[in-house]
Coordinates of C-alpha atoms and ligand atoms in Angstrom, one line a residue:
X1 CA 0.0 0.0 0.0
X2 CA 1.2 3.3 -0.9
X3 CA 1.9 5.9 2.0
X4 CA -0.4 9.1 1.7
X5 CA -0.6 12.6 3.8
X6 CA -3.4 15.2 3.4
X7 CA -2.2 18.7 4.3
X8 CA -5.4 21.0 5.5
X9 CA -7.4 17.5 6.5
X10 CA -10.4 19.7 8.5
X11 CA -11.3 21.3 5.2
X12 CA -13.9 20.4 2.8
X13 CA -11.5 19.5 -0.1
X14 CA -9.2 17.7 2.5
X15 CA -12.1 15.4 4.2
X16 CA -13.6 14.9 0.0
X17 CA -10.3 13.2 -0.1
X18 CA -10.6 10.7 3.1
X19 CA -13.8 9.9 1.7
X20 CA -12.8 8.9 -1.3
X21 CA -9.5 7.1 -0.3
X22 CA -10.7 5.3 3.0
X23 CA -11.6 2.3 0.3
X24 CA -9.0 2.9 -2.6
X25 CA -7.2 -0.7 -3.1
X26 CA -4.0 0.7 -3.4
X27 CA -3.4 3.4 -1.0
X28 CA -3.4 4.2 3.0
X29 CA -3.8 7.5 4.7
X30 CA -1.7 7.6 7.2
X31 CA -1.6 11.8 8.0
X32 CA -4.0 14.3 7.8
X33 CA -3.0 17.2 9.4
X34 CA -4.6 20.6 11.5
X35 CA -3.0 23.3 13.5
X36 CA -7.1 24.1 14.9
X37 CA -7.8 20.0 15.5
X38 CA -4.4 18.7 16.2
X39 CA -4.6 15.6 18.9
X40 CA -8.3 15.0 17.9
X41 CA -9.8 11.7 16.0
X42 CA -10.5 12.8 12.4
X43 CA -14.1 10.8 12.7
X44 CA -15.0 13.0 15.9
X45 CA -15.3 16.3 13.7
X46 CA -16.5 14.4 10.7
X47 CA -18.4 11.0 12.0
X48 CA -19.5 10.6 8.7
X49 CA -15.8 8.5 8.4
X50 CA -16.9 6.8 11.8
X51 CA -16.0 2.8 11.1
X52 CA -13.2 4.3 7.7
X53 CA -10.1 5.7 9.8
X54 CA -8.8 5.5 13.0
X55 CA -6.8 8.7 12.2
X56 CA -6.6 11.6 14.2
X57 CA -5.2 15.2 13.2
X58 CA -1.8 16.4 14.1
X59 CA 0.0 19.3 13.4
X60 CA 1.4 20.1 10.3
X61 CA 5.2 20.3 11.7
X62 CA 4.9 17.1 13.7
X63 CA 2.9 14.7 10.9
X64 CA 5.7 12.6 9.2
X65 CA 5.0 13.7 5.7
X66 CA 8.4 12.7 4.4
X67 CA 7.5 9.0 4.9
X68 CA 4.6 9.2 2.4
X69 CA 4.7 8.4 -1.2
X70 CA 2.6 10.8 -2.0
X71 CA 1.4 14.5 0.0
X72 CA -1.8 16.6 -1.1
X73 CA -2.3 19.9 0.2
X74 CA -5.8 20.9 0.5
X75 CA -4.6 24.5 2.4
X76 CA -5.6 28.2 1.0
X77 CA -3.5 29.6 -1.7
X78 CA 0.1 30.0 -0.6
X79 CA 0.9 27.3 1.5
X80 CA 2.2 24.4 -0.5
X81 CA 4.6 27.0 -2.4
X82 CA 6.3 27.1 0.9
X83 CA 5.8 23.8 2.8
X84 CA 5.8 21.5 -0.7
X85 CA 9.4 21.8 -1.8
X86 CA 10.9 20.3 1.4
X87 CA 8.9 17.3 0.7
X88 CA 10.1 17.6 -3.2
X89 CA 13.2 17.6 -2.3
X90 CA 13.4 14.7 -0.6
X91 CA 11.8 12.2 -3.4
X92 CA 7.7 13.0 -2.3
X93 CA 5.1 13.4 -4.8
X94 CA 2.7 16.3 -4.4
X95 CA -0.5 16.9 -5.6
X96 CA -1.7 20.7 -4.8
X97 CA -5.6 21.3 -4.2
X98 CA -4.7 25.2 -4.0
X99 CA -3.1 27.7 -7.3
X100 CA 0.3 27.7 -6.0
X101 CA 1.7 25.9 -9.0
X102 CA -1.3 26.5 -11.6
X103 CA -0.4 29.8 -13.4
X104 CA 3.2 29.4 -16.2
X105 CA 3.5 33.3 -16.0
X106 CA 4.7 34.5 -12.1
X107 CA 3.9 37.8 -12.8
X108 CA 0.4 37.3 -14.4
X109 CA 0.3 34.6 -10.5
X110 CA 1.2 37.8 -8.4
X111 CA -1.3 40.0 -9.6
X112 CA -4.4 38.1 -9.0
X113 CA -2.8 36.2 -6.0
X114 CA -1.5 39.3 -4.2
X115 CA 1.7 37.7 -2.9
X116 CA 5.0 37.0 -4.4
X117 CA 5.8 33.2 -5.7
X118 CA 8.4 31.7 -3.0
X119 CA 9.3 28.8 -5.1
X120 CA 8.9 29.5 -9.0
X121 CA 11.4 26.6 -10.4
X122 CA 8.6 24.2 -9.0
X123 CA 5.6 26.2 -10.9
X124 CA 8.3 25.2 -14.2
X125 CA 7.9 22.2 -13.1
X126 CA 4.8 21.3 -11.9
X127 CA 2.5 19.1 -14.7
X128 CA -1.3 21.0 -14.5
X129 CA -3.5 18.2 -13.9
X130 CA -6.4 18.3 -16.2
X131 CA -6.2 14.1 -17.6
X132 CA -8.2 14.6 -20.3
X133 CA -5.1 16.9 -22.0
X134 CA -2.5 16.2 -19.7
X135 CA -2.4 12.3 -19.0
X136 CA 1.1 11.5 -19.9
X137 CA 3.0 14.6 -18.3
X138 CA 1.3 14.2 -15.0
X139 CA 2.1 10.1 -15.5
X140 CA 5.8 11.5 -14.5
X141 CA 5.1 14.1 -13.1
X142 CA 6.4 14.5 -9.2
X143 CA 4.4 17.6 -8.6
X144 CA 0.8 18.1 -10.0
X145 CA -1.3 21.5 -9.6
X146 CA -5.1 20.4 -9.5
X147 CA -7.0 23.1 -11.3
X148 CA -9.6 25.1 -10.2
X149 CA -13.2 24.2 -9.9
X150 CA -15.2 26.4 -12.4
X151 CA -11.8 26.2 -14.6
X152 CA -12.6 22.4 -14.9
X153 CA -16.2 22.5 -15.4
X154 CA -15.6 25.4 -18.1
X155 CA -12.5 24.3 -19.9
X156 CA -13.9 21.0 -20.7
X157 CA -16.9 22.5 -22.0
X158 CA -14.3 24.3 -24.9
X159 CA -11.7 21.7 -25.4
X160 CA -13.9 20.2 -27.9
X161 CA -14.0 23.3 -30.2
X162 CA -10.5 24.7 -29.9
X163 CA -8.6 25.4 -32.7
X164 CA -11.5 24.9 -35.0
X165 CA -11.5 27.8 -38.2
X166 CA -15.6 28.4 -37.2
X167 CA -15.5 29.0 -33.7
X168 CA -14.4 33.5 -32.8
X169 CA -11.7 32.3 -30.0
X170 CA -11.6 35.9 -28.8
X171 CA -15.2 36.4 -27.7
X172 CA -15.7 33.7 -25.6
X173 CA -18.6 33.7 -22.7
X174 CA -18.1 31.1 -19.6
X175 CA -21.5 31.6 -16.8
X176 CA -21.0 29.9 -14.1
X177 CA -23.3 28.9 -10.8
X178 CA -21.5 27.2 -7.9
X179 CA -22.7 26.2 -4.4
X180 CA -21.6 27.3 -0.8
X181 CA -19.0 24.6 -0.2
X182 CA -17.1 26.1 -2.7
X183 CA -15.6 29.1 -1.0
X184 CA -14.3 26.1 1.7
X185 CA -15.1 25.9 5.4
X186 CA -14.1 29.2 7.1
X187 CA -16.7 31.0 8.5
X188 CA -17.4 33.8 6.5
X189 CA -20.9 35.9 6.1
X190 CA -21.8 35.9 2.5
X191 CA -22.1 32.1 2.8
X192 CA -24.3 31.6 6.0
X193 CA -27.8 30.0 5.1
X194 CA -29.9 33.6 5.9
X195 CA -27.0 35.0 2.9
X196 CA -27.2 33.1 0.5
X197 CA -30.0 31.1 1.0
X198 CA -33.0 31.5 -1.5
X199 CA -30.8 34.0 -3.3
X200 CA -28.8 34.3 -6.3
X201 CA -25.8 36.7 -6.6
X202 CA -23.1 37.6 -9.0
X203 CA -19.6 37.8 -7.7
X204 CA -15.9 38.7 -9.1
X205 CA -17.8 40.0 -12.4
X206 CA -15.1 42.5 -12.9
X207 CA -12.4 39.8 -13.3
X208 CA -11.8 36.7 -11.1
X209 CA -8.6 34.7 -10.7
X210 CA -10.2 31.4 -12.5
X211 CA -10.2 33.5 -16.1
X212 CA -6.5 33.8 -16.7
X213 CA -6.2 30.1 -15.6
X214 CA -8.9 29.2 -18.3
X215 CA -7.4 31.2 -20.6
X216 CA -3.9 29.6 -20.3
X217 CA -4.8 26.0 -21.4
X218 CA -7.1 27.3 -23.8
X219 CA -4.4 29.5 -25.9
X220 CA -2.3 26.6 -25.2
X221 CA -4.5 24.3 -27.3
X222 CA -5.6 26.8 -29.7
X223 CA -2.4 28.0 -30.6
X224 CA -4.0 31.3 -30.6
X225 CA -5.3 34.5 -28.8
X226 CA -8.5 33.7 -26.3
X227 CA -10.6 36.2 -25.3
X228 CA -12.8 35.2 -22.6
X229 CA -15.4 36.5 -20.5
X230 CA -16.1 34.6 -17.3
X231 CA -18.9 35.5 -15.0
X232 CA -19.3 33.3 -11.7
X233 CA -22.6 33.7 -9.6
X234 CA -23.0 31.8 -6.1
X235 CA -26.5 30.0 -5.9
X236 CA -28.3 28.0 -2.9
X237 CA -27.0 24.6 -3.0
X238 CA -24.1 23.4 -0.9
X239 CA -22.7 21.2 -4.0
X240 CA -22.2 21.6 -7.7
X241 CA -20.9 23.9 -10.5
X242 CA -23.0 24.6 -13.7
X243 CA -20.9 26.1 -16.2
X244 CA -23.0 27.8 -19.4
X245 CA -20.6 28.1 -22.0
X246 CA -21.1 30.7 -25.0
X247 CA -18.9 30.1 -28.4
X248 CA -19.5 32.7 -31.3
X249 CA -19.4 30.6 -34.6
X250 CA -18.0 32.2 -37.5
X251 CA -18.7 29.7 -39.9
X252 CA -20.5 26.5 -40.6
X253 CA -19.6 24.2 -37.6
X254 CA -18.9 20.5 -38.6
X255 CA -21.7 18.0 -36.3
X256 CA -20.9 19.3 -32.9
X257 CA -22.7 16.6 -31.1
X258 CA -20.7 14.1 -33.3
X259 CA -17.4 16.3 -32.2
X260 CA -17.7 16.1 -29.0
X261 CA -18.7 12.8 -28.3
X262 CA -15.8 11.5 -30.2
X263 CA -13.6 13.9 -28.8
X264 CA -14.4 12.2 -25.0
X265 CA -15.1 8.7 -26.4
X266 CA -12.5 7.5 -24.2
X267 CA -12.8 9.4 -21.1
X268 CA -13.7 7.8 -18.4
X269 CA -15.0 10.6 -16.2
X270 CA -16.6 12.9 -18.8
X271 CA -20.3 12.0 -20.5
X272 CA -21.5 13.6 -23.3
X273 CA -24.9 13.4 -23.3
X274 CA -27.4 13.1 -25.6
X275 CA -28.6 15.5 -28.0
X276 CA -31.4 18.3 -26.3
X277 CA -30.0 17.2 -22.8
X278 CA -29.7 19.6 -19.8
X279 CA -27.2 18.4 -17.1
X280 CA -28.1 19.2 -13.8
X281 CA -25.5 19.4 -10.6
X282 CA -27.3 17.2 -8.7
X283 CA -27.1 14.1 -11.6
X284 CA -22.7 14.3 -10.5
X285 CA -23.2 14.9 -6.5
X286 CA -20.8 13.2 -5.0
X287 CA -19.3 11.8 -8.2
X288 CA -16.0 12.3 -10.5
X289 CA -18.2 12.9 -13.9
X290 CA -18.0 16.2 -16.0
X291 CA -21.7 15.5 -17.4
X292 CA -22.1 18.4 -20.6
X293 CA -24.5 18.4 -23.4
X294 CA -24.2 20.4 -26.3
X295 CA -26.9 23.3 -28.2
X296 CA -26.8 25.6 -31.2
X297 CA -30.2 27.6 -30.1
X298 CA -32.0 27.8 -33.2
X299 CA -29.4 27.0 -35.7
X300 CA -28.0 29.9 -35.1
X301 CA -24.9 31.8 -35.0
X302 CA -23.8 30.4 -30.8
X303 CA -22.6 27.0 -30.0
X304 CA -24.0 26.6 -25.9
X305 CA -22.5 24.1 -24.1
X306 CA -23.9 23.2 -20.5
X307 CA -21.3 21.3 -18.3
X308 CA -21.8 20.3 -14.8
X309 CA -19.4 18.8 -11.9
X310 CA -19.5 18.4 -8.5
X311 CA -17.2 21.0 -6.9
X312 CA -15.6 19.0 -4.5
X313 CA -15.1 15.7 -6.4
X314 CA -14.4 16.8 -10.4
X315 CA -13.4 19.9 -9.0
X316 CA -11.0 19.5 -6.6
X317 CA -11.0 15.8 -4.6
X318 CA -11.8 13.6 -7.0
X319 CA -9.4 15.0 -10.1
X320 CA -6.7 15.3 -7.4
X321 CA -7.5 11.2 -6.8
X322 CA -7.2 11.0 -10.2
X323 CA -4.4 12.6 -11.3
X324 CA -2.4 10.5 -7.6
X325 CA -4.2 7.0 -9.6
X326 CA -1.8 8.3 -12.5
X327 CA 1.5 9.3 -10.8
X328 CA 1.4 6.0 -8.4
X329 CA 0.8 3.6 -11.6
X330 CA -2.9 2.7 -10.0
X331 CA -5.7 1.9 -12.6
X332 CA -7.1 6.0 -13.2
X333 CA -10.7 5.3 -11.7
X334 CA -9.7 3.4 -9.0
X335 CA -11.2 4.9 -6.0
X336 CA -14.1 7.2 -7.6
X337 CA -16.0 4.1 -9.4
X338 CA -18.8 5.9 -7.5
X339 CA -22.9 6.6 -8.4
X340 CA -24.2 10.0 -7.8
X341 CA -26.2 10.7 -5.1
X342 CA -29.8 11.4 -5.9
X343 CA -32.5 12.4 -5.2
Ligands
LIG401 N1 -13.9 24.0 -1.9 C1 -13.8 23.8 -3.2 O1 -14.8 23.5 -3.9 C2 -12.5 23.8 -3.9 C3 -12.4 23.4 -5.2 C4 -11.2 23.5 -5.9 C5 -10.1 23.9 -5.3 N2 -10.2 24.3 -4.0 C6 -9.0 24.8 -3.3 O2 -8.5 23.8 -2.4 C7 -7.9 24.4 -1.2 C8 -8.6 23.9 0.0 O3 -10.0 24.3 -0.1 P1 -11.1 24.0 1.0 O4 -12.4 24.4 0.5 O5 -10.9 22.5 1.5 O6 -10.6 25.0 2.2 P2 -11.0 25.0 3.7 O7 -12.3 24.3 3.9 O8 -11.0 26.4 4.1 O9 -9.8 24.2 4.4 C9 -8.5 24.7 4.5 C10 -7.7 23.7 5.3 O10 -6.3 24.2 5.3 C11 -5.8 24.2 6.6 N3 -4.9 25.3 6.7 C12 -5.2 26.6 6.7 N4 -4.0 27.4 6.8 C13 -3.0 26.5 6.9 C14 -1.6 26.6 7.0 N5 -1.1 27.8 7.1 N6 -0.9 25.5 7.1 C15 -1.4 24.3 7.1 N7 -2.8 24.1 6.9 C16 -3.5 25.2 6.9 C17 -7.1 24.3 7.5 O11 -6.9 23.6 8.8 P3 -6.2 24.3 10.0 O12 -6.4 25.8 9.9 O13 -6.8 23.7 11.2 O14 -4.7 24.0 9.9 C18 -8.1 23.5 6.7 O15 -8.0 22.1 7.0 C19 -8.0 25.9 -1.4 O16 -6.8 26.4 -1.9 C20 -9.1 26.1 -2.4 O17 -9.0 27.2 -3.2 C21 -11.3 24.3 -3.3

């Protein structure tokens, strides 16, 4: 059994993990780690794991990290790019839940992270761990930056069309709606139940630090200039992010429902569905699908692509299991075989 640590275990990303590792065939948590918890059993604060671990949290300087095969850290931006190179250094894999190592540019990282990068030959090295374009780096990869929950939902909504003559790269719409649990477990008011609850609000309209991460991979694959315009809006649900995407054609598109089921044919963790399909969030909850379904309204002049995931698990927990499955040599869906909750 491989050795695994979880950096920032109290958090919602961080306990997403236990959940879905306490049954994985091939691996063994044996850290998760809290300055706030330290000293107490992991299934006291979440006894939804009651009967899956016998853990309990320690602090981050006293968990023996350096013993593990593999370390995620599930912290806020701007801990792994200090704590993770130690562990590097010494021969650990690391898997990063925050955008220490997401962004090529440092610069372009600095302004919408507000801090200066304090290890920038790792971000050079670091594989960006989207499988579906990425498989083989992160394969060898012994540092992996998990990308960003409405940047997943979104960019695998415009893979598809990339590159193609008919699609007008530079005008680009992404809408997206996410749920409370997004914005993590801190206590903070615009997420308490009398907040948001029964209400729908806009935030980050002005610019938010998912878009330059988007664009990235997109220009990437494009080979070209993107423009983009992403919109986020926080709705009442504690799960899920529902990403509209807008693409100006410019041309006569080739079948698009054709083009993108071929294009994911052999993914196992994104469905295509049917033609007139709406995905919802709650068809993914709890689940490692991407679930998108393609629309030109009216046979007009906008492709619309609809993708869902569930925040937690396709956007953040469940990738970063994932992308581990591919850097330990484990078969990629072990672990997150899993149905989605419903009702
Ligand atoms: N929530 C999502 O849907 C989502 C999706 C994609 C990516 N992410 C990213 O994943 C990361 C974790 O998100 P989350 O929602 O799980 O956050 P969270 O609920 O706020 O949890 C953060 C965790 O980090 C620990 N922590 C905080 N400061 C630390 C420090 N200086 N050193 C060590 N540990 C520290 C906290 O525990 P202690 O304070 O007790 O140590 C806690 O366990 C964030 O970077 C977030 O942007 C989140």
């Amino acid at each position: 059994m491989k050795k695994i640590g979880i950096v920032g275990g109290t958090g919602y990303t961080g306990v997403e993990l236990m959940r879905l590792l306490a049954h994985h065939p091939d691996v063994e948590v044996v850290a998760m780690t809290s300055r706030g918890e330290a000293g107490r059993r992991v299934d006291d604060l979440y006894p939804s794991l009651r009967g899956h671990t016998d853990l309990v949290f320690s602090e981050p300087g006293q968990a023996d990290l350096a013993a593990c095969d593999l370390v995620f850290f599930a912290t806020p931006n701007g801990i792994a790019m200090r704590e993770a190179p130690a562990l590097l250094e010494q021969g650990v894999r690391v898997i990063d839940l925050a955008a220490d190592f997401r962004l090529k540019d440092l610069d372009v990282w600095s302004r919408w992270y507000g801090m200066e990068h304090a290890s920038p030959d790792w971000v050079a090295q670091a594989a960006y761990g989207l499988p579906e374009l990425y498989r083989d780096e992160i394969r060898g990869a012994q540092l992996v930056a998990n990308p960003g929950c409405h940047v997943t939902a979104t960019t695998l909504a415009i893979l598809p069309v990339m590159g193609a003559e008919w699609v007008e790269h530079d005008r680009i719409v992404a809408d997206t709606k996410s749920g409370a649990s997004g914005a993590g477990r801190s206590a903070a008011v615009h997420t308490l139940m009398a907040e948001a609850g029964e209400s729908v609000r806009t935030y980050a309209a002005a610019g938010h630090r998912h878009q330059p991460e988007i664009r990235q991979t997109l220009t990437a694959v494009a080979e070209r200039e993107i423009g983009l315009t992403f919109v986020p809006h926080l709705v009442p649900m504690v799960r899920g992010i529902e990403s509209t995407v807008y693409l100006p054609l410019a041309g006569e598109p080739d079948d698009l429902q054709q083009r993108y089921e071929r294009y994911y044919a052999e993914e196992p963790f994104v469905d295509v569905m049917p033609p007139n399909s709406h995905p919802e969030t709650r068809s993914v909850r709890g689940n490692n699908l991407c679930r998108m379904a393609v629309h030109r309204p009216l046979d007009g002049p906008m492709l619309v692509v609809s993708s869902v995931i569930d925040n937690l698990v396709k956007g953040a927990a469940g990738q970063a299991v994932q992308n581990m499955n591919l850097m330990l040599g484990c078969p990629e869906t072990a672990g997150l075989d899993l149905v989605a909750l419903s009702p």
